[in-house]
Every structure is written in C-alpha cells, then in structure tokens.
mmCIF file of C-alpha atoms in Angstrom:
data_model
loop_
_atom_site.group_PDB
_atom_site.id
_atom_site.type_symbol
_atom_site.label_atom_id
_atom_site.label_comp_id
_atom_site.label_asym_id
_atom_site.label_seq_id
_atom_site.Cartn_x
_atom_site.Cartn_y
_atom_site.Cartn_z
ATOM 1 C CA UNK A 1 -3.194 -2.874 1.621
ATOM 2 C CA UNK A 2 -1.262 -0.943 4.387
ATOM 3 C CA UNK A 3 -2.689 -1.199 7.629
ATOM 4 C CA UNK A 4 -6.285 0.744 8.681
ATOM 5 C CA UNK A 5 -6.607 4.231 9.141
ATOM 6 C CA UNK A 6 -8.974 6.268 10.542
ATOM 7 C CA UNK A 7 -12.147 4.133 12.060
ATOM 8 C CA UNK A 8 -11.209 0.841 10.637
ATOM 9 C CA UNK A 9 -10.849 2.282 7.126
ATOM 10 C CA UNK A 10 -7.794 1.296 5.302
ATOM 11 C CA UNK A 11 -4.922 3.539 4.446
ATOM 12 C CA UNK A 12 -3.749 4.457 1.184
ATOM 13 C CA UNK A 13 -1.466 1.671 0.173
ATOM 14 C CA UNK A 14 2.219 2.214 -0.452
ATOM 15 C CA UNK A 15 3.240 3.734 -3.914
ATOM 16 C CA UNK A 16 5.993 0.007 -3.998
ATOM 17 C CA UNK A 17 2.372 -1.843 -4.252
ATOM 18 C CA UNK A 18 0.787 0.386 -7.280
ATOM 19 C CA UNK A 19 4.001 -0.110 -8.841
ATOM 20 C CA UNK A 20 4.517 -3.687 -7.951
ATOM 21 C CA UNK A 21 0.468 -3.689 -9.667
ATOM 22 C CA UNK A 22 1.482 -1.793 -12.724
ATOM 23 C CA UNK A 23 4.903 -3.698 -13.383
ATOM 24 C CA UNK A 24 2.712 -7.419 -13.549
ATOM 25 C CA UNK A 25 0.336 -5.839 -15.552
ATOM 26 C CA UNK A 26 2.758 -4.553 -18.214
ATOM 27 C CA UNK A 27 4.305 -7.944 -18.699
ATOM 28 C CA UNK A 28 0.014 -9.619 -18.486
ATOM 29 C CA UNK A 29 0.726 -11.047 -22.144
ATOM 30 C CA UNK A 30 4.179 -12.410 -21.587
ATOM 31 C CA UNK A 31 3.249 -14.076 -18.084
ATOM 32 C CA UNK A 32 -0.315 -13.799 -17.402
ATOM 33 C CA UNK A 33 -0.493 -16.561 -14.394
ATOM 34 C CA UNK A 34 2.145 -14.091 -12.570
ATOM 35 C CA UNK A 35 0.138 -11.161 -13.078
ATOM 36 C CA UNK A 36 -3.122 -12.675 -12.204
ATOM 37 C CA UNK A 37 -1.968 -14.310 -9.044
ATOM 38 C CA UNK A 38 -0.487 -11.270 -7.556
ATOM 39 C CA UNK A 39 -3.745 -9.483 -8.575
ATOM 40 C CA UNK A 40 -5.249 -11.823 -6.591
ATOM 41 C CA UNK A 41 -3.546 -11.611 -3.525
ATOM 42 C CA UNK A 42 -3.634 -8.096 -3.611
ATOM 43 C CA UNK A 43 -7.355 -8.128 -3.823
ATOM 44 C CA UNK A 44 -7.445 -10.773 -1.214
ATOM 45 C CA UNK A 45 -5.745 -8.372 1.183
ATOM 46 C CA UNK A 46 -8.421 -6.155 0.126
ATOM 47 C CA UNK A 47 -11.489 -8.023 1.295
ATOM 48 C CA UNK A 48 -9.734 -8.746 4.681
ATOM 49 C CA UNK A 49 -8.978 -5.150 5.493
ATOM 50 C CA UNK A 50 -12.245 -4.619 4.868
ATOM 51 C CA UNK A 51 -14.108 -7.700 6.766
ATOM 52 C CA UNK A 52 -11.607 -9.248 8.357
ATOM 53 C CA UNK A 53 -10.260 -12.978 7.620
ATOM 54 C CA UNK A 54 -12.315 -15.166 5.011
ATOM 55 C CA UNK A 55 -11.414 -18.362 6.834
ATOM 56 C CA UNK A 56 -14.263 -20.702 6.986
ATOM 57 C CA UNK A 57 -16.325 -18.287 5.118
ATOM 58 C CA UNK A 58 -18.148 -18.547 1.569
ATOM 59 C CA UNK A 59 -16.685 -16.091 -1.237
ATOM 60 C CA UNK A 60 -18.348 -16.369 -4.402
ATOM 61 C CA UNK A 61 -16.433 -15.197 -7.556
ATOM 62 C CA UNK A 62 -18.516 -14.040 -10.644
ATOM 63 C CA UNK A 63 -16.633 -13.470 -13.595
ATOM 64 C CA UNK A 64 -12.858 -14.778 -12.161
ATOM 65 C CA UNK A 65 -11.800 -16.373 -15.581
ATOM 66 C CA UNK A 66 -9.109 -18.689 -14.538
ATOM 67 C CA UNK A 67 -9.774 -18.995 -11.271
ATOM 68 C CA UNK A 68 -6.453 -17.290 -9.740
ATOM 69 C CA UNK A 69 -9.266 -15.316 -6.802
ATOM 70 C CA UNK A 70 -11.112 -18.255 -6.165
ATOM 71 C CA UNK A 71 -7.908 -20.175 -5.624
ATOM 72 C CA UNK A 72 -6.322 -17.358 -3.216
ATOM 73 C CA UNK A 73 -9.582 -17.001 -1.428
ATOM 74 C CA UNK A 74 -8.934 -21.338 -1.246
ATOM 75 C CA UNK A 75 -5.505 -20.881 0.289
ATOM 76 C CA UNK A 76 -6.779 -18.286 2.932
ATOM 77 C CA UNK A 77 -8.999 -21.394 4.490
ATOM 78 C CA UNK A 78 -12.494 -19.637 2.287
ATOM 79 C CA UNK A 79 -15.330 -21.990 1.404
ATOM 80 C CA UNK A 80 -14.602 -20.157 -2.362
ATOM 81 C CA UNK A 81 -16.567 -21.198 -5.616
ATOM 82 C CA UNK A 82 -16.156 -19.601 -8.974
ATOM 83 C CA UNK A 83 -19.312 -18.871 -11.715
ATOM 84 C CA UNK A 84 -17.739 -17.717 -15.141
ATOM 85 C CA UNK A 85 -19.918 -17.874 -17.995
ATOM 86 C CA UNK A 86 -17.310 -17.929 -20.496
ATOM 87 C CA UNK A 87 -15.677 -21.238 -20.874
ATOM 88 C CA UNK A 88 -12.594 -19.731 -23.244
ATOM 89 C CA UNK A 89 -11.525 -17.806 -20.002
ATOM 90 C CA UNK A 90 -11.020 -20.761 -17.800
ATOM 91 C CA UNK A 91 -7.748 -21.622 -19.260
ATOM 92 C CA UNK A 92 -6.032 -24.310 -17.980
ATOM 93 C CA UNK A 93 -7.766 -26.011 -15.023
ATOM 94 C CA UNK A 94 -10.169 -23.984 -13.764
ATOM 95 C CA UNK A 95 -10.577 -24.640 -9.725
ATOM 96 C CA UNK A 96 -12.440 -27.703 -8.901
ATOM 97 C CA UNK A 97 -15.791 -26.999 -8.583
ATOM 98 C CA UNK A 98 -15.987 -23.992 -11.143
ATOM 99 C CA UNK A 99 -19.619 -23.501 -12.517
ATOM 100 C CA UNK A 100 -20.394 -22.339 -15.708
ATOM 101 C CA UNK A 101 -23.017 -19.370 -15.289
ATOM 102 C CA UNK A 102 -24.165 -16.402 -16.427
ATOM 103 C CA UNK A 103 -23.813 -13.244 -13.617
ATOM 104 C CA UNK A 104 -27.324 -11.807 -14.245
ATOM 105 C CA UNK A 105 -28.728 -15.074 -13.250
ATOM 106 C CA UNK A 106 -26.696 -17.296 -10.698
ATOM 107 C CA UNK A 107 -27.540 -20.318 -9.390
ATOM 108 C CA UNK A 108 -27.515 -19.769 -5.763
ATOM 109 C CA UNK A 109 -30.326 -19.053 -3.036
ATOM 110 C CA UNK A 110 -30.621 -15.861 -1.865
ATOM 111 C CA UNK A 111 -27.632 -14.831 0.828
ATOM 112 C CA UNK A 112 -25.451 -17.980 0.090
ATOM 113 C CA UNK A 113 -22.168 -15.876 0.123
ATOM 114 C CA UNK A 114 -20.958 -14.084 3.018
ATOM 115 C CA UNK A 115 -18.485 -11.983 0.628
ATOM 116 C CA UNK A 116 -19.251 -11.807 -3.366
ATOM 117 C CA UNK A 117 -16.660 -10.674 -5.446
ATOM 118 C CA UNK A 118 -16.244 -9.518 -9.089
ATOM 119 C CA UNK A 119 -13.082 -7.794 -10.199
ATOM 120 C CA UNK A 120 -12.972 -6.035 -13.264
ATOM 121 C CA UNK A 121 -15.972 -7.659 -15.159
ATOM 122 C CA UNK A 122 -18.562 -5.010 -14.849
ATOM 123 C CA UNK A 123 -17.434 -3.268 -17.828
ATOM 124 C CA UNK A 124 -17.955 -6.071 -19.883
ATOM 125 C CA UNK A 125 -21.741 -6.466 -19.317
ATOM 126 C CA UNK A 126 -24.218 -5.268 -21.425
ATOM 127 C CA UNK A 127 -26.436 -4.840 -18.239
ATOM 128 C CA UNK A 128 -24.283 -3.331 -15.242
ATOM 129 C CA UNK A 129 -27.201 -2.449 -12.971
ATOM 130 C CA UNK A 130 -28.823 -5.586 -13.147
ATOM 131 C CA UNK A 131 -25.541 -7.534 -12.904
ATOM 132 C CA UNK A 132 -25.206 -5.918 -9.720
ATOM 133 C CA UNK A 133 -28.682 -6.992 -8.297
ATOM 134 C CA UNK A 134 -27.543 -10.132 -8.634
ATOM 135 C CA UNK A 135 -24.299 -9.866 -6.786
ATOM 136 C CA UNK A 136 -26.743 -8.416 -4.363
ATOM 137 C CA UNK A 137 -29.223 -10.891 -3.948
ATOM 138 C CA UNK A 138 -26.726 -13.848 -3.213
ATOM 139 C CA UNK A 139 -24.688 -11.704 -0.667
ATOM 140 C CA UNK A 140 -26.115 -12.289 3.026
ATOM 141 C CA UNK A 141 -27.368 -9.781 4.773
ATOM 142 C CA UNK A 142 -24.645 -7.653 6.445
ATOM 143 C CA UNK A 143 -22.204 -9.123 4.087
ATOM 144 C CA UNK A 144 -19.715 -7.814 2.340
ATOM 145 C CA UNK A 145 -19.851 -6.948 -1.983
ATOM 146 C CA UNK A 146 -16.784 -6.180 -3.617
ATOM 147 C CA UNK A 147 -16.727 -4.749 -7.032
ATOM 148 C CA UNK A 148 -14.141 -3.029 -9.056
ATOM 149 C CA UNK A 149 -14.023 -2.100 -12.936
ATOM 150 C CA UNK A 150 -12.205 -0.234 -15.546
ATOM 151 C CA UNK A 151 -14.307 2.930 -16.023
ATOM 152 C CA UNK A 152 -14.476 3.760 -20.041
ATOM 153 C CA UNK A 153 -12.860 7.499 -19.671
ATOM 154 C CA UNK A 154 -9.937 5.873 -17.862
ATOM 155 C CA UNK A 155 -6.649 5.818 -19.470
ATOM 156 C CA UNK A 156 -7.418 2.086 -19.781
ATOM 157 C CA UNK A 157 -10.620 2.142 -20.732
ATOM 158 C CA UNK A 158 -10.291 0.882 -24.189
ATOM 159 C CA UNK A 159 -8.346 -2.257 -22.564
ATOM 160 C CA UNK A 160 -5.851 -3.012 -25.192
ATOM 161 C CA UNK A 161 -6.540 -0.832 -27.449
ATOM 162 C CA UNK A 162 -6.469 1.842 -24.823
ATOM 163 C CA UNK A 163 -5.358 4.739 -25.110
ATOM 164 C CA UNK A 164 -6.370 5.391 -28.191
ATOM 165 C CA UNK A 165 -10.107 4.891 -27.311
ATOM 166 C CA UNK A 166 -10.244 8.266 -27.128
ATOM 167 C CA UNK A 167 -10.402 8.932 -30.599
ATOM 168 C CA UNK A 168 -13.523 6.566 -31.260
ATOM 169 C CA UNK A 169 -13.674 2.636 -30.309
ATOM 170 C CA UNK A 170 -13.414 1.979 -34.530
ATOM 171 C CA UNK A 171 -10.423 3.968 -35.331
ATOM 172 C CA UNK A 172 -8.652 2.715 -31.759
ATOM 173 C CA UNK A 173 -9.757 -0.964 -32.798
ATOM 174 C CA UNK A 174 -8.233 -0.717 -36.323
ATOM 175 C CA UNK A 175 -4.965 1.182 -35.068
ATOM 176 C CA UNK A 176 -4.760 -1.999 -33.238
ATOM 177 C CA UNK A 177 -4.998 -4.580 -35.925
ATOM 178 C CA UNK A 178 -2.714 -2.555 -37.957
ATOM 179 C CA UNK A 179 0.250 -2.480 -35.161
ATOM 180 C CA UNK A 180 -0.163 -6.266 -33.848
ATOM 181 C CA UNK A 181 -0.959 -7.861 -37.208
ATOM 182 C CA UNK A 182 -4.263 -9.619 -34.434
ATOM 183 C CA UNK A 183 -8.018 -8.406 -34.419
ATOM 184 C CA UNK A 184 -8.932 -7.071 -30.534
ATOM 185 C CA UNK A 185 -10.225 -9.403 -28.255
ATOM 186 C CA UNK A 186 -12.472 -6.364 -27.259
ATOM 187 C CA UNK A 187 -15.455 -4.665 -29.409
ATOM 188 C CA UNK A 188 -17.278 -1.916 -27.873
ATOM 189 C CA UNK A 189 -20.903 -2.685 -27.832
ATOM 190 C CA UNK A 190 -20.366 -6.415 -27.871
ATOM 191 C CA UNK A 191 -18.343 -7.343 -24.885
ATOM 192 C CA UNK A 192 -17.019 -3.707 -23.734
ATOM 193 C CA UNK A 193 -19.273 -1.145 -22.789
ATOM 194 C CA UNK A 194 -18.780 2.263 -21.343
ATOM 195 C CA UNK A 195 -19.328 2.309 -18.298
ATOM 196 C CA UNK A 196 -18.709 5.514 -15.725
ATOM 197 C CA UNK A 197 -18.207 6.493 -12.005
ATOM 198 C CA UNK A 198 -20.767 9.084 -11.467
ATOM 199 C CA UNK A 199 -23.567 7.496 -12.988
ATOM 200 C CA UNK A 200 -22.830 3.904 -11.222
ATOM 201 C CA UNK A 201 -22.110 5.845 -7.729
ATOM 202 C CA UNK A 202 -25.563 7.899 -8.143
ATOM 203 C CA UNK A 203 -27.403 4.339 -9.392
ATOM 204 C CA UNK A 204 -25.676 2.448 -6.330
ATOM 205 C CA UNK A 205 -26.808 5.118 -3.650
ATOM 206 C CA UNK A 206 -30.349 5.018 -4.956
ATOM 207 C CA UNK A 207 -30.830 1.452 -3.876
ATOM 208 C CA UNK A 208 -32.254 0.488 -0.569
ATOM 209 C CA UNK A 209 -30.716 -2.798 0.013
ATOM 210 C CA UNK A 210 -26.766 -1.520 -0.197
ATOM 211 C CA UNK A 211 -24.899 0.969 1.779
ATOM 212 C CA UNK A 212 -21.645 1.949 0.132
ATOM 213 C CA UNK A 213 -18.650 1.486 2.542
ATOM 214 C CA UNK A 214 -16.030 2.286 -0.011
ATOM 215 C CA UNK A 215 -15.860 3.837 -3.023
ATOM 216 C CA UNK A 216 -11.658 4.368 -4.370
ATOM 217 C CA UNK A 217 -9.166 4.136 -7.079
ATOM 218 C CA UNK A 218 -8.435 0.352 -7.062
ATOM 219 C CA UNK A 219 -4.442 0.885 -7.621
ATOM 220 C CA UNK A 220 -3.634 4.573 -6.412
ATOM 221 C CA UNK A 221 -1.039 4.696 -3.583
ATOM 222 C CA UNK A 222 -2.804 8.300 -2.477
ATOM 223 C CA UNK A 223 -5.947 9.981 -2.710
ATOM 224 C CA UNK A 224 -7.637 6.935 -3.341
ATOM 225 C CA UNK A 225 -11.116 7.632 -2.051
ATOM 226 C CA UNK A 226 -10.548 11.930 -2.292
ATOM 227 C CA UNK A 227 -10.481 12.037 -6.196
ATOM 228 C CA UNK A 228 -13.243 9.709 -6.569
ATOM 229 C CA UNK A 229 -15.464 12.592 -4.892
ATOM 230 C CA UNK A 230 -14.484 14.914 -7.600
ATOM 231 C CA UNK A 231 -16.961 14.964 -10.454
ATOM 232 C CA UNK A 232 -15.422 15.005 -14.307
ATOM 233 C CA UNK A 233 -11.709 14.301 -13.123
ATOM 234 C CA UNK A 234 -13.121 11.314 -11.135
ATOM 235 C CA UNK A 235 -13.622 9.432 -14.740
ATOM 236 C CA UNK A 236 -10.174 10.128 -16.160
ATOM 237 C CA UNK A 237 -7.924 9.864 -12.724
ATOM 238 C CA UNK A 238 -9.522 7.035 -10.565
ATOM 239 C CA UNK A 239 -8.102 4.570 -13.657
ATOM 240 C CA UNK A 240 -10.389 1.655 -11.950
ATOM 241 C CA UNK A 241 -12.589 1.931 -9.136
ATOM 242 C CA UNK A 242 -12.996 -0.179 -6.236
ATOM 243 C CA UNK A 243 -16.449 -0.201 -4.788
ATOM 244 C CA UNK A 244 -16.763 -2.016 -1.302
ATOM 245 C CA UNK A 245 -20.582 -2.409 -0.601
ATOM 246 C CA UNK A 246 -22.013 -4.041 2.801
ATOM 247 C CA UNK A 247 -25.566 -5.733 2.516
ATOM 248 C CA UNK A 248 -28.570 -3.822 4.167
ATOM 249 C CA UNK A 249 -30.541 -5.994 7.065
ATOM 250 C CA UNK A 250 -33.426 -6.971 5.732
#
C-alpha cells in the first residue's frame, strides 16, 4: 500500500506494485515460494494500513496453505496461527503450530483473534456465507476481518483454466488437459464455485454484526474502491476483491 488518503483510508497503490503483483504471479508455477511470499507481504501491508501494526496481536489465518501469511504476520512480532483443512496444501513445513481445520467450524472461542484473515479461499467453498460467520464469530469485537477472493466473472475466475471459463467450466477444463497434457487441479462444483461481488456485498451489508470498512479491487493501482460501486462491470473489472470488515460491539 501507498500511504492513507482521505480520513485514514488508504490510497490507491502505485501501478510498480500491481505490476510487481502480476509479474510473481505469472511465474506462480515456476517459483511459487517467491510469489507467495511477496503476496504475503503485500497483504501484510494491507492489514496495517488498515489497523495499524499487528505486533503483539493475534491474526488467525483460515485457508493460508503453506503458511507464507502466517509466517509474515510471525516476522511483524503477530501472535499468528494458521487453520488449513487441506493437508496437500501445506507443502513443505507448514509454520509450527499449524492446525488442521475446517473454516466453517474452527476451533477457537468466540473473539480469539484480533485480525482474521483469509485470502483468496472464499471461492473455493461450497458455503461462502456461512464460511464467513465463522470468520466472524472468532474475530473480537471491534476487530478487524480481512477477506479477499477471485470473483467467478473475473478474467481469472476459472483459475488456471481461466480465461476460457467463459465458454462453460467443461469445455475450459478439457481445453486445459488437452494443452498441458495434466487434469485441472480445479472442478467447478467440487472445489471452485462461482462466486460474485454484488450478491456477497448485498449478503455482507444485511448482517448486523459487520460493518464494511472496505470493499476494492485487491491488485488495481486506481479506482480500486470506485469500480467496485458499479454494478455488472464490477464482476468483470475488480479481477479480485478485497473486503476489509470491522467487528460490530456487541
């Protein structure tokens, strides 16, 4: 991030960022732990422009995979724990205390976190609303919930068979089998499911116990939070949207 802007929000950052972003993601196969740990930072910035330093604070990570997050929210002095319920995605060594949990039902009290954070798994639940009760319930009152996902009508919406999505999840899926000689890791209905802006901003503003503080394009260098308020391009320009929600008092 760049700095705040207008009442503490933050400015749009730079356009040397998004492509800094968009370079490590083009090369995610080839060198995955580079990708993911600048991701990571990035996001890291995010939180902290939002709700200042996570020193000495706890930052729960649903759905980090390999733990790059948990361990940059580590290195910035946070009390940070990760729950993924797939153990294929913790490759490697997965940070010392991972737990193995599902993110509909996690095993924490009620307001354990100060900040809980889930990037880019909401797409990949079957359930999204109730997925994000939970993140809810664990985040104490007043703090901070930080979400971001891939919305389906997004050029990347069909993840890596994207963009080709657009002509039906089958057709994309075997296009992709045919080129890489692989089946896709993703199948829609199974572990990718459309998921879209308007109808999880409308579902988010109908609950009582969340006010949204943020809702922009993730990895846009402009107009981050102005084309998210237009309905229909919204779904095809934001690419992934960043939703930064602060806990009601109870």
């Amino acid at each position: 991030m760049s700095g705040r802007g207008r009442a503490g929000v933050p400015k749009d950052p730079s356009p040397r960022r998004s492509l800094a972003l968009f370079r490590a993601f083009m090369r995610e196969q080839d060198d995955p732990d580079a990708c993911y740990a600048l991701l990571a930072r990035d996001a890291a910035d995010q939180v902290e422009a939002y709700d200042g330093p996570v020193t000495g604070r706890v930052v729960v990570d649903v759905g980090g995979g390999g733990g790059h997050f948990t361990e940059e929210f580590r290195r910035r002095g946070a009390d940070a724990f990760l729950f993924e319920p797939d153990p294929r995605e913790l490759a490697g060594r997965p940070p010392e205390g991972t737990v193995l949990a599902d993110g509909y039902l996690l095993p924490l009290r009620d307001g354990a976190a100060d900040v809980t954070f889930s990037s880019n798994v909401l797409e990949h639940v079957a359930d999204p609303q109730t997925f994000l009760s939970e993140l809810v319930r664990v985040t104490r009152p007043g703090g901070l919930v930080y979400v971001s996902f891939t919305n389906w009508l997004s050029p990347w919406g069909g993840h890596e068979w994207a963009p080709w999505h657009y002509l039906g999840a089958e057709r994309a899926r075997a296009r992709y089998r045919r080129r890489t000689g692989r089946p896709a890791k993703h199948t829609l209905g199974e572990n990718l499911f459309p998921v879209h802006i308007g109808t999880t901003l409308r579902q988010v503003r109908d609950r009582a116990d969340v006010r949204i503080v943020s809702a922009r394009s993730r990895y846009w260098p402009f107009l981050t939070e102005a084309v998210v308020k237009v309905p229909g391009l919204r779904e095809f320009a934001t690419w992934n949207l960043l939703l930064i929600l602060r806990r009601c008092p109870e």
